mmCIF file of C-alpha atoms in Angstrom:
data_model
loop_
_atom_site.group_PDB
_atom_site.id
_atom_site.type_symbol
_atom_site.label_atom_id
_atom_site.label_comp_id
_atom_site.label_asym_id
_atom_site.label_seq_id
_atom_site.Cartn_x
_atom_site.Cartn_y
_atom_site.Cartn_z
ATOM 1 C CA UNK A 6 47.746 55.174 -13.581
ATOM 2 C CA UNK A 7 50.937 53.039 -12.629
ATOM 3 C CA UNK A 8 51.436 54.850 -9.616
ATOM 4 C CA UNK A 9 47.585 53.849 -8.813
ATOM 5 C CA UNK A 10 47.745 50.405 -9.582
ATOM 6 C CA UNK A 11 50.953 50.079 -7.317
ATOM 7 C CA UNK A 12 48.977 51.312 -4.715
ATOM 8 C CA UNK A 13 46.356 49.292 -4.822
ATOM 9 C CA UNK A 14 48.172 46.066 -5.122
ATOM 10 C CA UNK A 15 50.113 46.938 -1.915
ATOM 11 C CA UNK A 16 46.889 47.550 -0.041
ATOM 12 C CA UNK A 17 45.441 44.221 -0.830
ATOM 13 C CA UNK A 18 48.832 42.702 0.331
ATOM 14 C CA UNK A 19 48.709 44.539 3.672
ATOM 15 C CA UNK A 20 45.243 43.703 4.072
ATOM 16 C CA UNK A 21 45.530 39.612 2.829
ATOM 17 C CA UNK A 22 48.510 39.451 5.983
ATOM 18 C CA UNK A 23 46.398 41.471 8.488
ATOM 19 C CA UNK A 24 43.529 39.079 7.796
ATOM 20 C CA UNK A 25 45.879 36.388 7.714
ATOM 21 C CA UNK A 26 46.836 37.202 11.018
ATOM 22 C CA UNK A 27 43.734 37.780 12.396
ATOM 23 C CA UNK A 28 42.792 34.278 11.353
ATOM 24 C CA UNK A 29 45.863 32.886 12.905
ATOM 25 C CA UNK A 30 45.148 34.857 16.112
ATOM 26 C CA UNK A 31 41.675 33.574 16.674
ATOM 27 C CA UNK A 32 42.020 30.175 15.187
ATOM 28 C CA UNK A 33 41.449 28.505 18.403
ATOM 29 C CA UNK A 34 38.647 30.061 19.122
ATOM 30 C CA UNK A 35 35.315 28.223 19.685
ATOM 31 C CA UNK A 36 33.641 27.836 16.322
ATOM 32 C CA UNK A 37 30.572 29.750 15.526
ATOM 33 C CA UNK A 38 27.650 27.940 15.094
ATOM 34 C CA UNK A 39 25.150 28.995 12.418
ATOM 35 C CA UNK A 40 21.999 29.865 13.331
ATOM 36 C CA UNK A 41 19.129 28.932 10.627
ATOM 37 C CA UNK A 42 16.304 30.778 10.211
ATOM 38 C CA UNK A 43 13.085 30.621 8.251
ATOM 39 C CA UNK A 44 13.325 32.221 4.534
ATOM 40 C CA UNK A 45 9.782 33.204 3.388
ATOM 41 C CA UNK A 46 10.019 34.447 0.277
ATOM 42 C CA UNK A 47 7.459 35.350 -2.342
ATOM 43 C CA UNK A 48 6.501 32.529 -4.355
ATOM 44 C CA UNK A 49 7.200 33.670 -8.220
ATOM 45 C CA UNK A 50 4.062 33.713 -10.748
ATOM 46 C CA UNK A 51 6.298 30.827 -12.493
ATOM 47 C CA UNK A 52 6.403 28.102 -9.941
ATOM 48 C CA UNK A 53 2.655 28.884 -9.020
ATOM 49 C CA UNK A 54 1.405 28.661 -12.405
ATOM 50 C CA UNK A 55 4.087 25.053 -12.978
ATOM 51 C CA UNK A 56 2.227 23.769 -9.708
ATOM 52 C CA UNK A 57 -0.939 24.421 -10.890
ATOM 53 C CA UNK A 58 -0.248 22.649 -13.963
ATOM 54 C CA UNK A 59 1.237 19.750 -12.280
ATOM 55 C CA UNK A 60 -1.776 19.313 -9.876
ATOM 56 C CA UNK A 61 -4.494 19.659 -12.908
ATOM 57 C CA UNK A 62 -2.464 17.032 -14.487
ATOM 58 C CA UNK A 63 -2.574 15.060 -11.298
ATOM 59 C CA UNK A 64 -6.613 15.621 -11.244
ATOM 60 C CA UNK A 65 -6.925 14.473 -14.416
ATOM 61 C CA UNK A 66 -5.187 11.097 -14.398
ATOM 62 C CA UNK A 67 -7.134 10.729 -10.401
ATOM 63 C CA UNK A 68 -10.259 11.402 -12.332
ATOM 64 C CA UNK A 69 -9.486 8.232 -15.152
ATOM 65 C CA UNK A 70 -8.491 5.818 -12.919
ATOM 66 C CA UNK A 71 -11.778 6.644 -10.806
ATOM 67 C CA UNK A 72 -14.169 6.463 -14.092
ATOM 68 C CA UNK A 73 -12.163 2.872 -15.075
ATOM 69 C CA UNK A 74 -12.749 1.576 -11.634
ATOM 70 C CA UNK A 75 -15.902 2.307 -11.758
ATOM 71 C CA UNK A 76 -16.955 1.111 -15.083
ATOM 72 C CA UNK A 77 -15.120 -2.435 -14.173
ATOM 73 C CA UNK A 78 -16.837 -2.337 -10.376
ATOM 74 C CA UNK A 79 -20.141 -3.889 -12.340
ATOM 75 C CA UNK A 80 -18.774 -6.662 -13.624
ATOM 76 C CA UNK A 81 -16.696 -7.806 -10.500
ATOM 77 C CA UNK A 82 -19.502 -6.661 -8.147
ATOM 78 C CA UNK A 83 -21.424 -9.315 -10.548
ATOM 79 C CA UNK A 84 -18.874 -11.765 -10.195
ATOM 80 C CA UNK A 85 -18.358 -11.505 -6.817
ATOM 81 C CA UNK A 86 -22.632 -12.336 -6.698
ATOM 82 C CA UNK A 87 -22.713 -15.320 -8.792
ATOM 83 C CA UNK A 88 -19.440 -16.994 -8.196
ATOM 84 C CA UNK A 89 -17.936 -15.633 -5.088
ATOM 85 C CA UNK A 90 -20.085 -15.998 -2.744
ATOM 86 C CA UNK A 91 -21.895 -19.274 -3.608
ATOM 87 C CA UNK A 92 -17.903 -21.003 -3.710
ATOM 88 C CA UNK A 93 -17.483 -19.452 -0.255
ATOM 89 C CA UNK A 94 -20.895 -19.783 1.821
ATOM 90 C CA UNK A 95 -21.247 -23.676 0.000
ATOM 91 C CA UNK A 96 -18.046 -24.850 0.948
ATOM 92 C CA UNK A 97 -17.244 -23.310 4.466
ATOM 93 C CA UNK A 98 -20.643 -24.441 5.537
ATOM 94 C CA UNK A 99 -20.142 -27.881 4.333
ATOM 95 C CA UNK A 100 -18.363 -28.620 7.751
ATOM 96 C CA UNK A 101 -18.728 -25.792 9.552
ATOM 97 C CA UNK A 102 -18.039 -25.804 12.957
ATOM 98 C CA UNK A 103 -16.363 -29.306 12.425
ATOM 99 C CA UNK A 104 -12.460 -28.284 12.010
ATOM 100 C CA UNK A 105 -13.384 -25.429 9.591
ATOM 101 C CA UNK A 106 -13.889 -21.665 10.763
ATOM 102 C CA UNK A 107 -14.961 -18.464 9.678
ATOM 103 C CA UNK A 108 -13.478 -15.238 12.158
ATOM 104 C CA UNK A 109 -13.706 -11.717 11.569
ATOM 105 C CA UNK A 110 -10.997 -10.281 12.779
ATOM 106 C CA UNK A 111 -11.611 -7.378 15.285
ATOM 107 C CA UNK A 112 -9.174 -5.341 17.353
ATOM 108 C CA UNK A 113 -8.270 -8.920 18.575
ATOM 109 C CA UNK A 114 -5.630 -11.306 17.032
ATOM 110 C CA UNK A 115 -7.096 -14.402 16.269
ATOM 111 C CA UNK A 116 -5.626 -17.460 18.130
ATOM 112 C CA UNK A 117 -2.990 -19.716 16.223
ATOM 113 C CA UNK A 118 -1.740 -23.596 16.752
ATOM 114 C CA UNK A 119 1.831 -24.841 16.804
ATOM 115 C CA UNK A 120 2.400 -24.955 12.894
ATOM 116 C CA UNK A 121 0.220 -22.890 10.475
ATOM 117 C CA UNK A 122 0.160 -22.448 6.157
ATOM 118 C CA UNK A 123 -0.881 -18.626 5.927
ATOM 119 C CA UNK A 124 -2.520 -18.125 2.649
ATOM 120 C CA UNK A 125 -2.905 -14.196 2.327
ATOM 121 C CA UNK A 126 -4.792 -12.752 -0.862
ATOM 122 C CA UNK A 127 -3.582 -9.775 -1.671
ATOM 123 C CA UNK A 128 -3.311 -7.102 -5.018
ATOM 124 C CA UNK A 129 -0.757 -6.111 -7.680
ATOM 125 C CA UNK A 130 -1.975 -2.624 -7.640
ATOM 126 C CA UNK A 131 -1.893 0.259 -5.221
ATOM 127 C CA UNK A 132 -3.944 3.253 -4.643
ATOM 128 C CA UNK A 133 -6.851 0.875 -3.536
ATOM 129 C CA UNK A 134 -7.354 2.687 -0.057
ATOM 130 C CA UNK A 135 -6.314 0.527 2.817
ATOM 131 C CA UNK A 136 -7.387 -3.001 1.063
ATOM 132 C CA UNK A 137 -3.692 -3.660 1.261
ATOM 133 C CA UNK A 138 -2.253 -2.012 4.432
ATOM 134 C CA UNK A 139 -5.150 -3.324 6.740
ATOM 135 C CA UNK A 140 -4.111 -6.922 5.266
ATOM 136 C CA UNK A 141 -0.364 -6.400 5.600
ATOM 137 C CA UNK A 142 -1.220 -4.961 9.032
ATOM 138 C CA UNK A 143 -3.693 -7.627 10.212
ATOM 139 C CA UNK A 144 -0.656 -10.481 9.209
ATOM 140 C CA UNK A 145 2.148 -8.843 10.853
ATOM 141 C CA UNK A 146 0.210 -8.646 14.429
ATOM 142 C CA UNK A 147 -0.531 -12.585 13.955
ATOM 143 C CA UNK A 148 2.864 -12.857 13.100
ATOM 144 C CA UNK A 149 4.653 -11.076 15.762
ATOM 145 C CA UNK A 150 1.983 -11.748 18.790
ATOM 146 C CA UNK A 151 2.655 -15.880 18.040
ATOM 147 C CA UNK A 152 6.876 -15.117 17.337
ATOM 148 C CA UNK A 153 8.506 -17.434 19.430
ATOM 149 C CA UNK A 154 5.504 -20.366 20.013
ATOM 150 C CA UNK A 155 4.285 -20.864 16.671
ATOM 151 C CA UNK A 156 5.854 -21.602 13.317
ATOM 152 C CA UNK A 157 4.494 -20.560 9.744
ATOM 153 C CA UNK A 158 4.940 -20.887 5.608
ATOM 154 C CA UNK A 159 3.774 -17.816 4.211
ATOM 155 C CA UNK A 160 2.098 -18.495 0.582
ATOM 156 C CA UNK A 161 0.897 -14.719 -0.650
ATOM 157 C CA UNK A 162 -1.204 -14.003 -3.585
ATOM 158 C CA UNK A 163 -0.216 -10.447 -4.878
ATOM 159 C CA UNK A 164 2.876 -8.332 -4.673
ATOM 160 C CA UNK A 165 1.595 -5.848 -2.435
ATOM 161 C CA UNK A 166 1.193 -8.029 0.667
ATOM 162 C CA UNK A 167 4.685 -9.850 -0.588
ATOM 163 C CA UNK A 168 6.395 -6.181 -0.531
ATOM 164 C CA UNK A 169 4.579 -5.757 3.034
ATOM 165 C CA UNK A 170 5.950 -8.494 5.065
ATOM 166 C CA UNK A 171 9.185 -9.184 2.870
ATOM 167 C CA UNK A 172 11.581 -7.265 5.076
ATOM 168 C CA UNK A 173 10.312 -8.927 8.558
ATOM 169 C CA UNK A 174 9.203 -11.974 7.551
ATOM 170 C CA UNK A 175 11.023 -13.250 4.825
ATOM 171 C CA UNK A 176 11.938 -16.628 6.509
ATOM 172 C CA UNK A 177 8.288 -17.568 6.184
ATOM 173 C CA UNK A 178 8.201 -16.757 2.563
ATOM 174 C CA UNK A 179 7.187 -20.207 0.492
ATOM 175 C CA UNK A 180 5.579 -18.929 -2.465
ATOM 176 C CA UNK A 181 4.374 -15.709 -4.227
ATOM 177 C CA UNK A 182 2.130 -15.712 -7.155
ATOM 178 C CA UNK A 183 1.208 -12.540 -8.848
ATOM 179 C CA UNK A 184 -0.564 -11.181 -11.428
ATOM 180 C CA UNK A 185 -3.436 -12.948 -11.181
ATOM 181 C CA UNK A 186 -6.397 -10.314 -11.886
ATOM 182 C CA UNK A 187 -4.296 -9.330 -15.068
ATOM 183 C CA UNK A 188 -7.083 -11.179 -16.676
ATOM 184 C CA UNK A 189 -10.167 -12.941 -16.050
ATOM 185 C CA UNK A 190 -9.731 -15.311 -13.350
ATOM 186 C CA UNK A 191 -10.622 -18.967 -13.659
ATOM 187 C CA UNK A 192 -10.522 -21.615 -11.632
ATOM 188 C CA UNK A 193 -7.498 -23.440 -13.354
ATOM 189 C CA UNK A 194 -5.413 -19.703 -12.129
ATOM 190 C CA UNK A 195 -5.263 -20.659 -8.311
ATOM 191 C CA UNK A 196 -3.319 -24.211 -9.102
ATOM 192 C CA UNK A 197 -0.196 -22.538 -7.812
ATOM 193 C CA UNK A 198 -1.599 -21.937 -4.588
ATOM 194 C CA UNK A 199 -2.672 -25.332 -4.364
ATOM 195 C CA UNK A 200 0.313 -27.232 -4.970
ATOM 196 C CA UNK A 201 1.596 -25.884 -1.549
ATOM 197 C CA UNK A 202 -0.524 -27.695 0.218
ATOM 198 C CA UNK A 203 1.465 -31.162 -1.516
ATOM 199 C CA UNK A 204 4.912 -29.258 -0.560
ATOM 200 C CA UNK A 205 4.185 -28.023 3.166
ATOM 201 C CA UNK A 206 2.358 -30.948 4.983
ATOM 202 C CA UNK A 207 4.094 -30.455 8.700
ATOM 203 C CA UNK A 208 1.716 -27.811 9.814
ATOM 204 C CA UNK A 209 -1.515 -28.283 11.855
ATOM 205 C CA UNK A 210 -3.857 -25.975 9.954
ATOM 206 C CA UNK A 211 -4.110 -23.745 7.182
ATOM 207 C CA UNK A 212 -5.748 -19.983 7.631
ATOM 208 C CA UNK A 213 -6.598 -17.958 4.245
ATOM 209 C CA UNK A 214 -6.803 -14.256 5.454
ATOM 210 C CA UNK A 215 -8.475 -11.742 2.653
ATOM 211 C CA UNK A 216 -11.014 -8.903 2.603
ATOM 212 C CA UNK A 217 -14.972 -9.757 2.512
ATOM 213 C CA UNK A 218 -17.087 -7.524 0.774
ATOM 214 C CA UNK A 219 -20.164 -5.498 2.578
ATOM 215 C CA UNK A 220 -20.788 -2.887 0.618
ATOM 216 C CA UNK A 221 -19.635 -0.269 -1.998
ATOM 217 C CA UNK A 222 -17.888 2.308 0.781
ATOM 218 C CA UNK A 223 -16.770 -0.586 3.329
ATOM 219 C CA UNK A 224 -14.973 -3.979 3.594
ATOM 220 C CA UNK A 225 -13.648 -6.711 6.631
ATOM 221 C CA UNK A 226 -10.489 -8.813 6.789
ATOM 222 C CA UNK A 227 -11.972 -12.284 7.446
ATOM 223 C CA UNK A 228 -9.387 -15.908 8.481
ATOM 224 C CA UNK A 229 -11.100 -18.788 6.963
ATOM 225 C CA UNK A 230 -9.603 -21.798 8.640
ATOM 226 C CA UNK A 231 -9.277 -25.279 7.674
ATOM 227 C CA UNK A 232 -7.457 -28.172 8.791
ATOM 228 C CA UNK A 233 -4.622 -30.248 7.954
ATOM 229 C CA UNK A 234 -5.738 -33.529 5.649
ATOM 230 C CA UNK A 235 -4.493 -35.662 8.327
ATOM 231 C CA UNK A 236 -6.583 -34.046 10.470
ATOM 232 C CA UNK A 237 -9.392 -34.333 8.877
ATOM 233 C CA UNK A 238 -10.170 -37.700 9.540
ATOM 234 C CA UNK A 239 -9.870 -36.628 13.512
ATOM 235 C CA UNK A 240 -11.549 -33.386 13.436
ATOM 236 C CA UNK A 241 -14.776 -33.964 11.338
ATOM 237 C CA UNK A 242 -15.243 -37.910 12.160
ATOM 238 C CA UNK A 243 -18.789 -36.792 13.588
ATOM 239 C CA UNK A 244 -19.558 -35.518 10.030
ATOM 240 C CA UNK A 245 -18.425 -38.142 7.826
ATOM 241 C CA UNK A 246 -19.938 -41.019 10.170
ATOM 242 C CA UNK A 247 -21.593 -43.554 8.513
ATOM 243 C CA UNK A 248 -19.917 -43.057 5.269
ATOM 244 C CA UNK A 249 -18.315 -45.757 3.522
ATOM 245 C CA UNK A 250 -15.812 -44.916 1.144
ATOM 246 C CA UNK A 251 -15.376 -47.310 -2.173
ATOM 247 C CA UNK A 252 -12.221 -48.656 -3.104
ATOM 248 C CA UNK A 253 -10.499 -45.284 -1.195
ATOM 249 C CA UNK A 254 -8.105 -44.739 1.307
ATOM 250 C CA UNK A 255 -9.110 -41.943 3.633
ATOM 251 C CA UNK A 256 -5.850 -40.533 3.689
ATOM 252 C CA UNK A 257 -6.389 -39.910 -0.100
ATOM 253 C CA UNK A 258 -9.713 -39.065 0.240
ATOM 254 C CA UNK A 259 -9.311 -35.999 2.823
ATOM 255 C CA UNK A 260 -6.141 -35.411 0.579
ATOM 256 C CA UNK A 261 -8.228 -34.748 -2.276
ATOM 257 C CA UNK A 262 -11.344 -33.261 -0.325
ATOM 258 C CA UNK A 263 -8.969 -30.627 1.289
ATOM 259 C CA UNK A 264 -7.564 -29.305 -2.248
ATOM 260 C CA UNK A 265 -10.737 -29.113 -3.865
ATOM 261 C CA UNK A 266 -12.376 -27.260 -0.530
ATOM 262 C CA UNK A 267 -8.934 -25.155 -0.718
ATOM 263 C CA UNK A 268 -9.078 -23.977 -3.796
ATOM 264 C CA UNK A 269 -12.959 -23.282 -3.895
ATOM 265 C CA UNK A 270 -12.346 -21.402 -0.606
ATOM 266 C CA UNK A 271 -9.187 -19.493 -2.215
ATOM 267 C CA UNK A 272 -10.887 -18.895 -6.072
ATOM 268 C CA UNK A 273 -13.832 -17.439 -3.985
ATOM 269 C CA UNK A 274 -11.081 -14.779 -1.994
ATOM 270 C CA UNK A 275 -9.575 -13.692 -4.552
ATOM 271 C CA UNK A 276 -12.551 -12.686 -6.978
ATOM 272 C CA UNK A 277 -14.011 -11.379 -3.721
ATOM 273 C CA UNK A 278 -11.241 -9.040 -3.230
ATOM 274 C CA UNK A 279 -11.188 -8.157 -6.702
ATOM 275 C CA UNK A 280 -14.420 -5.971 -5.813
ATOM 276 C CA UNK A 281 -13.184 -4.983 -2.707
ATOM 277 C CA UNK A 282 -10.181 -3.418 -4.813
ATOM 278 C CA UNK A 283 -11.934 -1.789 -7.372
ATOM 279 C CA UNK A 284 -14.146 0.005 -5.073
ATOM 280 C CA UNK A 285 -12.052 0.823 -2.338
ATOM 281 C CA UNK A 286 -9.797 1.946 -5.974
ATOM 282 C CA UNK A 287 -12.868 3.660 -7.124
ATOM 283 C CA UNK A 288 -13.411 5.748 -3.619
ATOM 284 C CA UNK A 289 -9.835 6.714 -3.426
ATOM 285 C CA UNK A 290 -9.523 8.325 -6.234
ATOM 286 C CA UNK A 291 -12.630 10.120 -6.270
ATOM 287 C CA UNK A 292 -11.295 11.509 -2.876
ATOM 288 C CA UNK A 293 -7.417 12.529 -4.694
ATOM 289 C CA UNK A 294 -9.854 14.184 -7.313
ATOM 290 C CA UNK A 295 -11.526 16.414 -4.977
ATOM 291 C CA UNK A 296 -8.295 17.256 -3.322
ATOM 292 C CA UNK A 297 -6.272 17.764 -6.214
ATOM 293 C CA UNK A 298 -9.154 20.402 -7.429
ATOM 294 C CA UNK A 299 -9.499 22.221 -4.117
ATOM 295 C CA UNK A 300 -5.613 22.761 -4.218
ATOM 296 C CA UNK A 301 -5.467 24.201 -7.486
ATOM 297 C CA UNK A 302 -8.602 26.476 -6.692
ATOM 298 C CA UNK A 303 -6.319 27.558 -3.367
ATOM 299 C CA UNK A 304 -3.723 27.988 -5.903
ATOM 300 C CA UNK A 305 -5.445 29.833 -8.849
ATOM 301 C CA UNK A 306 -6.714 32.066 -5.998
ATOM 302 C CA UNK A 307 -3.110 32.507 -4.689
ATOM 303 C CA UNK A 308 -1.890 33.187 -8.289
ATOM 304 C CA UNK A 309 -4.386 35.703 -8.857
ATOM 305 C CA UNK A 310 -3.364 37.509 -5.813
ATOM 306 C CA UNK A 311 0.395 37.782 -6.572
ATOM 307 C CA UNK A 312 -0.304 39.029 -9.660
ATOM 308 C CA UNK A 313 -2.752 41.450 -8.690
ATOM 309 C CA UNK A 314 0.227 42.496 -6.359
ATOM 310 C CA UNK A 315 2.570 42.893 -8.727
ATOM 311 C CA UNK A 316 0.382 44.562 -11.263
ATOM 312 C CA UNK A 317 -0.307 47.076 -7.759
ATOM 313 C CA UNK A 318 3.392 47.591 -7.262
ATOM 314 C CA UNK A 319 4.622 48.653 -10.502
ATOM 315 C CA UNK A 320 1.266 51.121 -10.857
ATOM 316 C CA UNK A 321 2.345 52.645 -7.538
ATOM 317 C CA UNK A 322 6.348 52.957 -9.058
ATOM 318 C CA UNK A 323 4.917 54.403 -12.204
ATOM 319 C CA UNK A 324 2.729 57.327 -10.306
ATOM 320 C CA UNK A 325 5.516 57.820 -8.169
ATOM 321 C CA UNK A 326 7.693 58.470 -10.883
ATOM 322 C CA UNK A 327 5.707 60.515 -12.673
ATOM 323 C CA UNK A 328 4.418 62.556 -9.929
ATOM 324 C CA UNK A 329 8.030 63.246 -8.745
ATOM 325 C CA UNK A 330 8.722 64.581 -12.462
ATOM 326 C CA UNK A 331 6.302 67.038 -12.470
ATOM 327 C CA UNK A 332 6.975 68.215 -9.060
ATOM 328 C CA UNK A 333 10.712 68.894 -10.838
ATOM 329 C CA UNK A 334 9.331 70.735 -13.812
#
């Protein structure tokens, strides 16, 4: 046994300097590079069944959210009836056409002027469809197509949209105000975005972009624009013609006229998009809920397979085996 060990620790000496050698031979050689290839290997009855799992979990928090949104779609699809759309249809027809506008926004990208407040309504909460992204979209191509020859204050309603345009735009950024459908909205909720309008007064007009309702399964991104108070007096003289104004100066007065038309306008947007959110919400989900149970049917039936197979293979071993024992007795 000594003599054996002896030998053996010489041969892996003789072999460590050969090597050792060979390595220093070809160690300027041109490196190999490795070439990858595609592993496919079976997919164990573990994982499968852990997927499966994960996905009916999945499914089952999909199908919640999509039975909450549409239990709360009533009521906002109510509210959005009786006190959305009278605030909105009163008040941008009150001078309509006289320095305040109404666009839906195509494929276009609506015109700007030299200095603008951008109001943008927005949500707190994903997985609403593309009631976010289309906004966040829709802004950015105003944004970029006017960079250079217009200037803007950004004042966003919703951390979504603030998220959005943060990383290109956050020299615009004047205010963000968030939570706001955390509970029931009232009118006293959209102060915040009012004050701006005392803090930013060098701009020439103020555009509120949000989503407009049309029905359960669609919505429109819609600028409402109005104009600067001082403006006012220049752009709507036609309308107010005639009027005589007790004990008031008219810079106050438009002052006053534009908040109140402002936040009307803005109070209207938001519980607008409310709805808009909750049923794009309630759509969306539905949709990840149909998914999420066709995958784990694709799934189950792939499970069911592998098994089979392995149930097939160990059969086949077992047969084998025995068949080649009787062939030996």
């Amino acid at each position: 046994f000594f003599w054996t060990s002896m030998f053996a620790r010489s041969l892996c000496r003789s072999t460590f300097r050969v090597s050792q050698a060979s390595a220093l031979r070809y160690e300027r050689a041109a490196p190999l590079i490795p070439q990858y290839q595609q592993q496919r290997n079976a997919t164990s009855l573990k994982e499968l069944k852990n997927r499966m799992n994960t996905i009916k979990t999945i499914q089952k928090i999909t199908s919640s959210m999509n039975k909450l949104a549409t239990s709360r779609l009533k009521a906002a699809r109510e509210r959005n009836e009786d006190l959305a759309q009278p605030f909105l249809e009163i008040n941008m027809a009150f001078l309509k056409g006289n320095g305040m506008e109404e666009i839906v926004v195509g494929d276009e990208v609506p015109k700007t002027k030299p200095k603008e407040l951008v109001i943008v309504v927005s949500t707190d909460r994903g997985m609403c469809g593309a009631t976010n992204s289309g906004i966040i979209r829709n802004v950015k191509s105003l944004l970029l197509a006017n960079r250079g020859e217009s200037e803007y204050y950004l004042a966003i309603a919703g951390s979504k949209a603030a998220s959005g345009l943060k990383r290109d735009f956050i020299k615009y950024y004047h205010t963000n105000v968030q939570e706001l459908g955390k509970k029931k909205l009232s009118f006293v909720d959209v102060e915040p975005l009012i004050t701006v309008l005392s803090e930013v007064t060098d701009y020439d007009r103020l555009r509120i972009v949000a989503n407009q309702w049309e029905s359960v399964v669609a919505s429109r991104i819609v600028h409402r624009l109005l104009p600067n108070p001082k403006n006012m007096i220049d752009e709507m003289k036609e309308s107010y013609y005639g009027y005589e104004y007790d004990n008031t100066e008219e810079a106050e007065l438009f002052q006053n006229l534009q908040e109140h038309l402002t936040a009307c306008i803005i109070y209207g947007c938001i519980i607008e998009n409310q709805a808009v959110e909750l049923a794009a919400r309630m759509n969306s989900m539905d949709n990840a809920t149909n998914n999420a149970g066709d995958m784990h049917n694709n799934l189950s039936l792939l499970y069911n397979r592998t098994r089979q197979a392995g149930i097939t293979t160990e059969l086949s071993e077992i047969i084998a085996g025995a068949a080649s024992v009787q062939e030996q007795d």
